Coordinates of C-alpha atoms and ligand atoms in Angstrom, one line a residue:
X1 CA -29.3 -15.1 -16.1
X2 CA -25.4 -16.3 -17.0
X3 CA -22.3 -14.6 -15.8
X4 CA -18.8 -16.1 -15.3
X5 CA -18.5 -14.5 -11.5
X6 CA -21.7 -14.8 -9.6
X7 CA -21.1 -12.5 -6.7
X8 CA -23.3 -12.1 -3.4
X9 CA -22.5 -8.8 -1.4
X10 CA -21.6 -4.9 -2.5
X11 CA -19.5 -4.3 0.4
X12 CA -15.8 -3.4 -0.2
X13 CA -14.7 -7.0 -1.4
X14 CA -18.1 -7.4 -3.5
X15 CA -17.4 -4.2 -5.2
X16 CA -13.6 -4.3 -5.5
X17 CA -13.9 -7.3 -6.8
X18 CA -16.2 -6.5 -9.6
X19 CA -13.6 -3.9 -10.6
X20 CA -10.6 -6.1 -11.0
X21 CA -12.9 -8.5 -12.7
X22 CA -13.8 -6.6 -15.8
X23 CA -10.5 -5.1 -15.8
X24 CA -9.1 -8.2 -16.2
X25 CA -12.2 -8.8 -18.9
X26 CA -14.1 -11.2 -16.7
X27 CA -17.6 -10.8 -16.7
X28 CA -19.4 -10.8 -13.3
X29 CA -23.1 -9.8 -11.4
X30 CA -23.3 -8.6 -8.0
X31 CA -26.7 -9.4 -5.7
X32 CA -27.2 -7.5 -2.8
X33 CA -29.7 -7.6 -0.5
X34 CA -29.9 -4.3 1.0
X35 CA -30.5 -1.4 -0.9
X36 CA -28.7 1.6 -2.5
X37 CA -29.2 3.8 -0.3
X38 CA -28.4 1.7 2.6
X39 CA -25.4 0.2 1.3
X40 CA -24.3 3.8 0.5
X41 CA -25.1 5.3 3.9
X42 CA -23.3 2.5 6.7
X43 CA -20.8 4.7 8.5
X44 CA -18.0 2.1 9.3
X45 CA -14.2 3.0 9.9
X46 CA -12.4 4.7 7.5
X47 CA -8.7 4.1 7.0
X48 CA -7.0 3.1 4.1
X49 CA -3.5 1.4 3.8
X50 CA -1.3 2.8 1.6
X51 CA -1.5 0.2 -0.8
X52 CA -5.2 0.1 -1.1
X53 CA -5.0 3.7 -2.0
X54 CA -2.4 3.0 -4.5
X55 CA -4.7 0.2 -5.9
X56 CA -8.0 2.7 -6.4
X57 CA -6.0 4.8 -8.2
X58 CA -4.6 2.5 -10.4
X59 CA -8.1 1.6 -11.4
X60 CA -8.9 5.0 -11.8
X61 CA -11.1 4.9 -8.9
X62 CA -9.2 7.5 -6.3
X63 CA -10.2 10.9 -8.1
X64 CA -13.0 12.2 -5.4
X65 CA -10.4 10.3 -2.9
X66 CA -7.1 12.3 -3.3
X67 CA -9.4 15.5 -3.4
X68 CA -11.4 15.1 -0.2
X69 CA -9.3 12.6 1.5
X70 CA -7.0 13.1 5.1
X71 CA -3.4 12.4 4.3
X72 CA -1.3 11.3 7.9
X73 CA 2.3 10.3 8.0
X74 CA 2.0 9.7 11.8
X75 CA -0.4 8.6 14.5
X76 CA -0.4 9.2 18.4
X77 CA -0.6 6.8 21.4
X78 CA -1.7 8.4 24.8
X79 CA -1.3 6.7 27.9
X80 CA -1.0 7.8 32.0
X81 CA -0.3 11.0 30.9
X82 CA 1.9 11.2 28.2
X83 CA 1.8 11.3 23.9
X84 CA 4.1 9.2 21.9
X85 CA 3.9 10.3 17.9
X86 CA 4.8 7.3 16.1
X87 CA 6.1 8.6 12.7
X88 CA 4.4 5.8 10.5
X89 CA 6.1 7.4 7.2
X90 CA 10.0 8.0 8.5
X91 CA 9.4 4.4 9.9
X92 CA 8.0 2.5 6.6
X93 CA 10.2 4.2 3.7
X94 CA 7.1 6.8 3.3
X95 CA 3.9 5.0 3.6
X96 CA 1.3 7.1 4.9
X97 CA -2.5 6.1 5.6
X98 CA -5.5 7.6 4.1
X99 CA -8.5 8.9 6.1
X100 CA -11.7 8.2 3.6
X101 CA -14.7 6.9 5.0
X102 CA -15.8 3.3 4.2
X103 CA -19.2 4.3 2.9
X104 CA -17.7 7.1 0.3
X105 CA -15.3 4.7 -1.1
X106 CA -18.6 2.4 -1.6
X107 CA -20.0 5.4 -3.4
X108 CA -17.4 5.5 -5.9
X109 CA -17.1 2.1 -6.4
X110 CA -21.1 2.0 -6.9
X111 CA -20.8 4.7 -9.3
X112 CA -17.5 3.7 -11.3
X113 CA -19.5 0.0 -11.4
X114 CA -22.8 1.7 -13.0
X115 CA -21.1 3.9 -15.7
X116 CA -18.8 1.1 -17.1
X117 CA -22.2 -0.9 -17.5
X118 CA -21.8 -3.2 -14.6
X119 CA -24.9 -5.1 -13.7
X120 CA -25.7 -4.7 -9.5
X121 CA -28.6 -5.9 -8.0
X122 CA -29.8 -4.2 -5.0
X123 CA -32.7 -5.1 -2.3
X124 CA -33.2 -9.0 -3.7
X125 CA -33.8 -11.9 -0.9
X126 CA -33.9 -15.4 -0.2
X127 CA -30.1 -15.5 -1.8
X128 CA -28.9 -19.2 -1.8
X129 CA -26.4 -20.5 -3.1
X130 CA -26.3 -24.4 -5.6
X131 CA -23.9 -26.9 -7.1
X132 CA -20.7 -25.6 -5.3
X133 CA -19.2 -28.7 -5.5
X134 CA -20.0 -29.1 -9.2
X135 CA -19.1 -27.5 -12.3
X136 CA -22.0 -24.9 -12.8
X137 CA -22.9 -23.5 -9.7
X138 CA -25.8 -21.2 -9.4
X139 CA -27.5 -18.6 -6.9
X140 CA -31.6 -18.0 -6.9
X141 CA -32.2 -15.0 -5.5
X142 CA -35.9 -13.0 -5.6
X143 CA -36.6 -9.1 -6.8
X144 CA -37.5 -7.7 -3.5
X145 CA -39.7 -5.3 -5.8
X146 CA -41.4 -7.7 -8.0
X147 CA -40.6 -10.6 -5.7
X148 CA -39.5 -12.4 -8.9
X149 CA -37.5 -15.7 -8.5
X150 CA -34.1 -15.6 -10.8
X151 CA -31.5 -17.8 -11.1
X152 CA -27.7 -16.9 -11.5
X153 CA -26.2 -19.4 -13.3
X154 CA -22.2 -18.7 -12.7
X155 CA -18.7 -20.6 -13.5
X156 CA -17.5 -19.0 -9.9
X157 CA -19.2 -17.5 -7.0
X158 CA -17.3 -15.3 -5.0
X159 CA -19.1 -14.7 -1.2
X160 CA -18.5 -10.8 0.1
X161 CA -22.1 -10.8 2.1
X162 CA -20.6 -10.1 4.9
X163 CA -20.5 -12.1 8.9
X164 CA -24.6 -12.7 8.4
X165 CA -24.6 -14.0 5.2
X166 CA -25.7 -17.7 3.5
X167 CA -22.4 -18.0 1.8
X168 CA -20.4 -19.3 4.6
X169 CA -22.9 -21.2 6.0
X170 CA -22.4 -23.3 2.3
X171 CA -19.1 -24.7 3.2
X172 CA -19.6 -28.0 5.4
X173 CA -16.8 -28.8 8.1
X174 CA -15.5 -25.8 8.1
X175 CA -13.2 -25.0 11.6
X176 CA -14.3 -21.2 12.6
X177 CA -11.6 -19.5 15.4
X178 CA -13.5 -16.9 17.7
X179 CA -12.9 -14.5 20.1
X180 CA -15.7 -11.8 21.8
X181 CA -14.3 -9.1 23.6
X182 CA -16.1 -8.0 27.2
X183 CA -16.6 -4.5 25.8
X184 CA -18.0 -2.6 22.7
X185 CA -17.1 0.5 20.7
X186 CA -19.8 3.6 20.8
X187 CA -18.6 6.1 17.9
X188 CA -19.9 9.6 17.1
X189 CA -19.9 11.9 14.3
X190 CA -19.9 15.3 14.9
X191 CA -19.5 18.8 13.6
X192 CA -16.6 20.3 15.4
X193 CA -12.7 21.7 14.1
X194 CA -10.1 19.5 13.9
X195 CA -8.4 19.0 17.6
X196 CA -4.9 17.5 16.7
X197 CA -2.9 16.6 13.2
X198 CA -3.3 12.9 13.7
X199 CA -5.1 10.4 15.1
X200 CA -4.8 10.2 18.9
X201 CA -5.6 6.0 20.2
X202 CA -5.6 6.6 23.7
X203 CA -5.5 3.8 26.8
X204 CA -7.1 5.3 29.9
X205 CA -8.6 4.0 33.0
X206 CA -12.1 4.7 32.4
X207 CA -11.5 3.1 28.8
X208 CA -10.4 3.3 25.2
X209 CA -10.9 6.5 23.5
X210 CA -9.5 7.3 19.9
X211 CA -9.8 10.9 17.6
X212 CA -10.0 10.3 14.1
X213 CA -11.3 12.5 11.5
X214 CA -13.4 12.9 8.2
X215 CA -13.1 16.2 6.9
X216 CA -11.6 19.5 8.4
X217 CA -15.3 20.6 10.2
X218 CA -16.3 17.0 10.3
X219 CA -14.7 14.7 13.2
X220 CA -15.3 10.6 14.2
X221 CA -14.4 10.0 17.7
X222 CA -14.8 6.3 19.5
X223 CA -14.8 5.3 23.4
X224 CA -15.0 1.9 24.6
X225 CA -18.3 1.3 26.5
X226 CA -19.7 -1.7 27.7
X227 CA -20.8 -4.5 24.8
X228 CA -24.7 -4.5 26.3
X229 CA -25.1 -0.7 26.6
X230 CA -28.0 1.1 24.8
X231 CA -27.3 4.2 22.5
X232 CA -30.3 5.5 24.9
X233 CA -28.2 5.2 27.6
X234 CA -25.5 7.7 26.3
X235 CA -26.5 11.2 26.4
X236 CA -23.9 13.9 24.2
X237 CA -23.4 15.3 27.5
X238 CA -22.2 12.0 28.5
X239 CA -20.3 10.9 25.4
X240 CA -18.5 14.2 25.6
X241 CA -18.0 14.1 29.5
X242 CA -16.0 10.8 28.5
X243 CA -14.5 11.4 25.4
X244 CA -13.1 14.5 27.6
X245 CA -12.1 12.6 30.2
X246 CA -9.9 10.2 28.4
X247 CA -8.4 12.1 25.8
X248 CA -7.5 14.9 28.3
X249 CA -3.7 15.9 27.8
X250 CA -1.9 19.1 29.5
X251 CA -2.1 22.6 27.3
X252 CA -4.2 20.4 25.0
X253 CA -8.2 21.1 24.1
X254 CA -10.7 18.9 22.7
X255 CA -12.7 20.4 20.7
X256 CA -16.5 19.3 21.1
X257 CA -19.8 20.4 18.4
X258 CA -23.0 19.3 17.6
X259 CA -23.4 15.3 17.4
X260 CA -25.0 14.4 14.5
X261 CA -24.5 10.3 14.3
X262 CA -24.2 7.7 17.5
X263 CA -24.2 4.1 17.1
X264 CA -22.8 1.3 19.1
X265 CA -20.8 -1.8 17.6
X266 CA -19.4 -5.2 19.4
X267 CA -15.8 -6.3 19.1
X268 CA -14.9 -9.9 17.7
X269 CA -12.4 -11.3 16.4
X270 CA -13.0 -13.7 14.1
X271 CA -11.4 -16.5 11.4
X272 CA -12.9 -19.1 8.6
X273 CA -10.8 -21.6 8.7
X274 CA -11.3 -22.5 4.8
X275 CA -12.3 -19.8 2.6
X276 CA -13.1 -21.7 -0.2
X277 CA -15.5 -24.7 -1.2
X278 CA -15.6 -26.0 -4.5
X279 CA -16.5 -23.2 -6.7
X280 CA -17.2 -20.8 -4.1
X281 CA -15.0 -18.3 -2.8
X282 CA -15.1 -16.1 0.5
X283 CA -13.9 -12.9 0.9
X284 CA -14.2 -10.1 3.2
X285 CA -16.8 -9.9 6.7
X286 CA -17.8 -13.2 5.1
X287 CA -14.8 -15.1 6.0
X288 CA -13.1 -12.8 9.1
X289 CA -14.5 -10.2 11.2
X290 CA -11.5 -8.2 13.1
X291 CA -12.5 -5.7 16.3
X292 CA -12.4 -2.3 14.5
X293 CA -9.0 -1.2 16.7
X294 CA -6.8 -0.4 13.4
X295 CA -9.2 -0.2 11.1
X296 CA -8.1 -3.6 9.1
X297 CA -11.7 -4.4 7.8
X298 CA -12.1 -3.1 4.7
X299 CA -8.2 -3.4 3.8
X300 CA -8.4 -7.2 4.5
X301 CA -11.3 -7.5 2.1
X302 CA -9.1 -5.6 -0.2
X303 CA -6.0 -7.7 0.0
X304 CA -8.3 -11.4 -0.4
X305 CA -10.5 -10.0 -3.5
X306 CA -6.5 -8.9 -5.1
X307 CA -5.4 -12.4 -4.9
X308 CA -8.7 -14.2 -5.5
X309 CA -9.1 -12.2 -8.9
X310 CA -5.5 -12.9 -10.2
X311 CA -6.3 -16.2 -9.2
X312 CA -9.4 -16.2 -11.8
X313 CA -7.7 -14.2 -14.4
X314 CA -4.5 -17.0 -14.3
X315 CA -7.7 -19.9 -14.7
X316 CA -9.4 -18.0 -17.9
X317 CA -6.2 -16.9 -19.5
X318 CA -4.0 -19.8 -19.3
X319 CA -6.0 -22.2 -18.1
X320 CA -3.9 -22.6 -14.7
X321 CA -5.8 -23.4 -11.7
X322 CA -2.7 -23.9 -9.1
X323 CA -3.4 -19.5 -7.7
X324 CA -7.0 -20.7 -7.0
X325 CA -6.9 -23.9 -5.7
X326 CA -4.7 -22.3 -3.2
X327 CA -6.4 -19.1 -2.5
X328 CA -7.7 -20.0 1.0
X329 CA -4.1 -20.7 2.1
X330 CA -2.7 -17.7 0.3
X331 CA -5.3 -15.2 1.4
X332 CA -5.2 -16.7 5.2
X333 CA -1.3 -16.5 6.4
X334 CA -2.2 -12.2 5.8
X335 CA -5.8 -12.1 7.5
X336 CA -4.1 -13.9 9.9
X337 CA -1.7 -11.4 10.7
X338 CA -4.0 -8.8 10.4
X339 CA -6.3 -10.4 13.0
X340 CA -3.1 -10.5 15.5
X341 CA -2.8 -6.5 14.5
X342 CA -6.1 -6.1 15.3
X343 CA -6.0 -7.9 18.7
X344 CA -2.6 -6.9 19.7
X345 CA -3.9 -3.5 19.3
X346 CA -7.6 -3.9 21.0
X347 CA -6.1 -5.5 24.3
X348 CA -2.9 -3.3 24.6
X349 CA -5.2 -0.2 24.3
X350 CA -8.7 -1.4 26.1
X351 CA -9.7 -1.5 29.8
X352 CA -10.4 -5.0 30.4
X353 CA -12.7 -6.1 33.3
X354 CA -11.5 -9.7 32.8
X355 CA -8.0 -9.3 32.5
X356 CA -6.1 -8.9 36.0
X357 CA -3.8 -6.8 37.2
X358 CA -0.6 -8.0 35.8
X359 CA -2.1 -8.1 32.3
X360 CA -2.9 -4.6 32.3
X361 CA 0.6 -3.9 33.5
X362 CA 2.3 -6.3 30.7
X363 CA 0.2 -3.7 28.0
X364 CA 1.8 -0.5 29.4
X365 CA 4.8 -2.5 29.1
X366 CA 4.2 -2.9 25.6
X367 CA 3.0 0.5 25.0
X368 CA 6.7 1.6 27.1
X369 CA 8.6 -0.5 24.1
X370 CA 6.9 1.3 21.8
X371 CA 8.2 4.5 23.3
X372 CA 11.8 3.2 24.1
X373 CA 12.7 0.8 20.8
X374 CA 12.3 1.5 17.4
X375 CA 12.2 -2.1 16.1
X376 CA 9.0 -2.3 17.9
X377 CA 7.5 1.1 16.7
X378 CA 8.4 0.1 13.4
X379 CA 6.8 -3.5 13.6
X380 CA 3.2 -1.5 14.6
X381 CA 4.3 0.8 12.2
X382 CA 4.7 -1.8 9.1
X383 CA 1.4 -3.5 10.2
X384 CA -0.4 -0.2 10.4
X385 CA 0.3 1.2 7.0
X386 CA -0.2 -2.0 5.6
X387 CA 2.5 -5.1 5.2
X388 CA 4.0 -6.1 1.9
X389 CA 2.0 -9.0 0.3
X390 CA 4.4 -12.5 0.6
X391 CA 2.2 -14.4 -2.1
Ligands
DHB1 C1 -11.0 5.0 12.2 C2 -11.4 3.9 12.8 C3 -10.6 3.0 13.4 O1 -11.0 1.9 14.1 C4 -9.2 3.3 13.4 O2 -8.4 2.4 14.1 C5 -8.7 4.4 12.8 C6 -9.6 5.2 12.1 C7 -11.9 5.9 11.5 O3 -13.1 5.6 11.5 O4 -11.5 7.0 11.0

């Protein structure tokens, strides 16, 4: 087997990718070793910058989007006992974010991929990756089916397989930045009419709690629990007892229905220090994990996989290899700031058993700024909708 863009993962950066490649009339494979139906059925976070949306769209990729999709021009912050709306679109010159669950952008993508005659291969094992450092890299992978052994033999390899997978592991010295957070994130779906217009993130004593949304009888809703807890241990009367709790707010109901998904997730915050090696490109989970407090995941997959493949379209067009040989540094000063969204946002908004006193203080302070100076609601603002790209 012989492509020009060997690529291990169908997340969002696998899949994007694949997309700007052939529109760009690069020729690429994607290996993935999960299956379909699993890829296609992950529930992760689900906003969407405004950018991103702009981007499926222009690759014709948004239809199903725009027709089922949340539209919000605002979210809410809730702290000791009051609401702030902070108007994202009067403060950004009309950039609104997009509520669209991770896993049904996936299916479109999947779909798109499949009916333009893209080759994906799903459920194959034992991927590793060969000759980085050369000029024909390759990746053996086996046919979880058949267990056949096949080799990818590739000009580039881009790796979008995620935190867990071999591709970062291929790049030697690399300098990884890491930070764990004391608490985890247990998130619900349920059945249930839609409580409030926006999101609400709220900071409360017993813990985080946020509202989000998926369709108008379907709602997401999150509360920080503790990183070690078992999904056993949470009961719906519990999770709603909580998420009740927290979110409470005078001449204001939460509106509670049947549960139909629970799961419980870590926070980390995390940073590659080089996302490239040779021939071999990160991007995505594979190269930064933020804590989900934002929702920057699948966005900063986005943004790396945009300049990465107008990095590779500049090298087989015009033969110019300056875009990729700095992609690493290119791609890093935005995850960067994306990982100080996400952990600006995580600690100003999270109970913290670790933190003392004064630090909780100093992120009601910050919250209180938020409230009393625009320049500050903007900055959140700016970040939140998605920042400009500098490249
Ligand atoms: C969602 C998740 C987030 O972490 C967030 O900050 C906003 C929205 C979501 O799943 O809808």
């Amino acid at each position: 087997m012989r492509t020009q863009v060997g690529i291990i993962g169908c997340g969002p950066a696998g899949l994007l990718a694949a997309h700007l490649l052939h529109r760009a009339g690069i020729h690429s494979v994607i290996l993935e070793s999960r299956s379909r139906a699993e890829v296609e059925g992950t529930i992760r976070a689900g906003m969407l910058e405004h950018w991103v949306v702009g981007l499926l769209n222009q690759l014709g990729l948004g239809e199903r989007m725009m027709r089922e999709a949340q539209f919000h021009d605002g979210i809410t912050l809730q702290w000791a006992g009051q609401r702030l709306h902070l108007p994202l679109a009067e403060l950004t010159g009309g950039k609104r974010v997009t509520i669209y669950a991770q896993h049904e952008v996936l299916k479109d993508l999947i779909a798109a991929r499949l009916a333009d005659g893209g080759e994906i291969h799903f459920g194959v094992g034992a991927t590793a990756l060969h000759g980085i450092e050369g000029t024909t890299p390759s990746i053996t992978f086996r046919h979880g089916k058949t267990g056949a052994e096949e080799t990818l033999d590739c000009d580039y390899i881009i790796g979008a397989d995620g935190f867990h997978g071999p591709s970062r592991q291929a790049i030697p010295g690399r300098t990884e930045y890491e930070k764990v957070y004391p608490f985890g994130w247990l998130g619900i779906l349920c059945h249930a009419p839609l409580s409030h217009h926006e999101l609400i993130y709220a900071n409360h004593a017993r813990g985080f709690a946020l509202l989000t949304t998926r369709t108008p009888s379907v709602q997401r809703l999150y509360i920080q629990c503790d990183a070690t807890d078992r999904i056993e241990a949470w009961s719906d009367e519990r999770i709603w007892a909580e998420l009740q709790a927290r979110l409470a707010y005078p001449g204001w109901a939460l509106s509670q229905g049947p549960i139909f998904q629970k799961s419980i997730i870590p926070l980390r915050s995390f940073v590659c220090g080089s996302m490239q090696h040779g021939r071999l490109f990160l991007a995505g989970d594979s190269a930064h994990i933020v804590p989900p407090t934002g929702a920057k995941g699948l966005n900063l997959a986005a943004a790396d996989v945009l300049v990465l493949t107008r990095a590779l379209e500049a090298k087989y067009r015009h033969n110019n290899d300056e875009a990729l040989a700095r992609y690493s540094e290119t791609a890093l000063r935005r995850v960067w700031k994306g990982e100080r969204f996400s952990w600006y946002m995580t600690t100003m908004l999270h109970d913290n058993a670790q933190e003392t006193s004064f630090e909780r203080q100093i992120h009601l302070a910050d919250l209180d700024f938020l409230r009393t100076s625009r320049a500050a609601a903007t900055a959140l603002a700016e970040n939140y909708v998605g920042l400009d790209f500098d490249a």
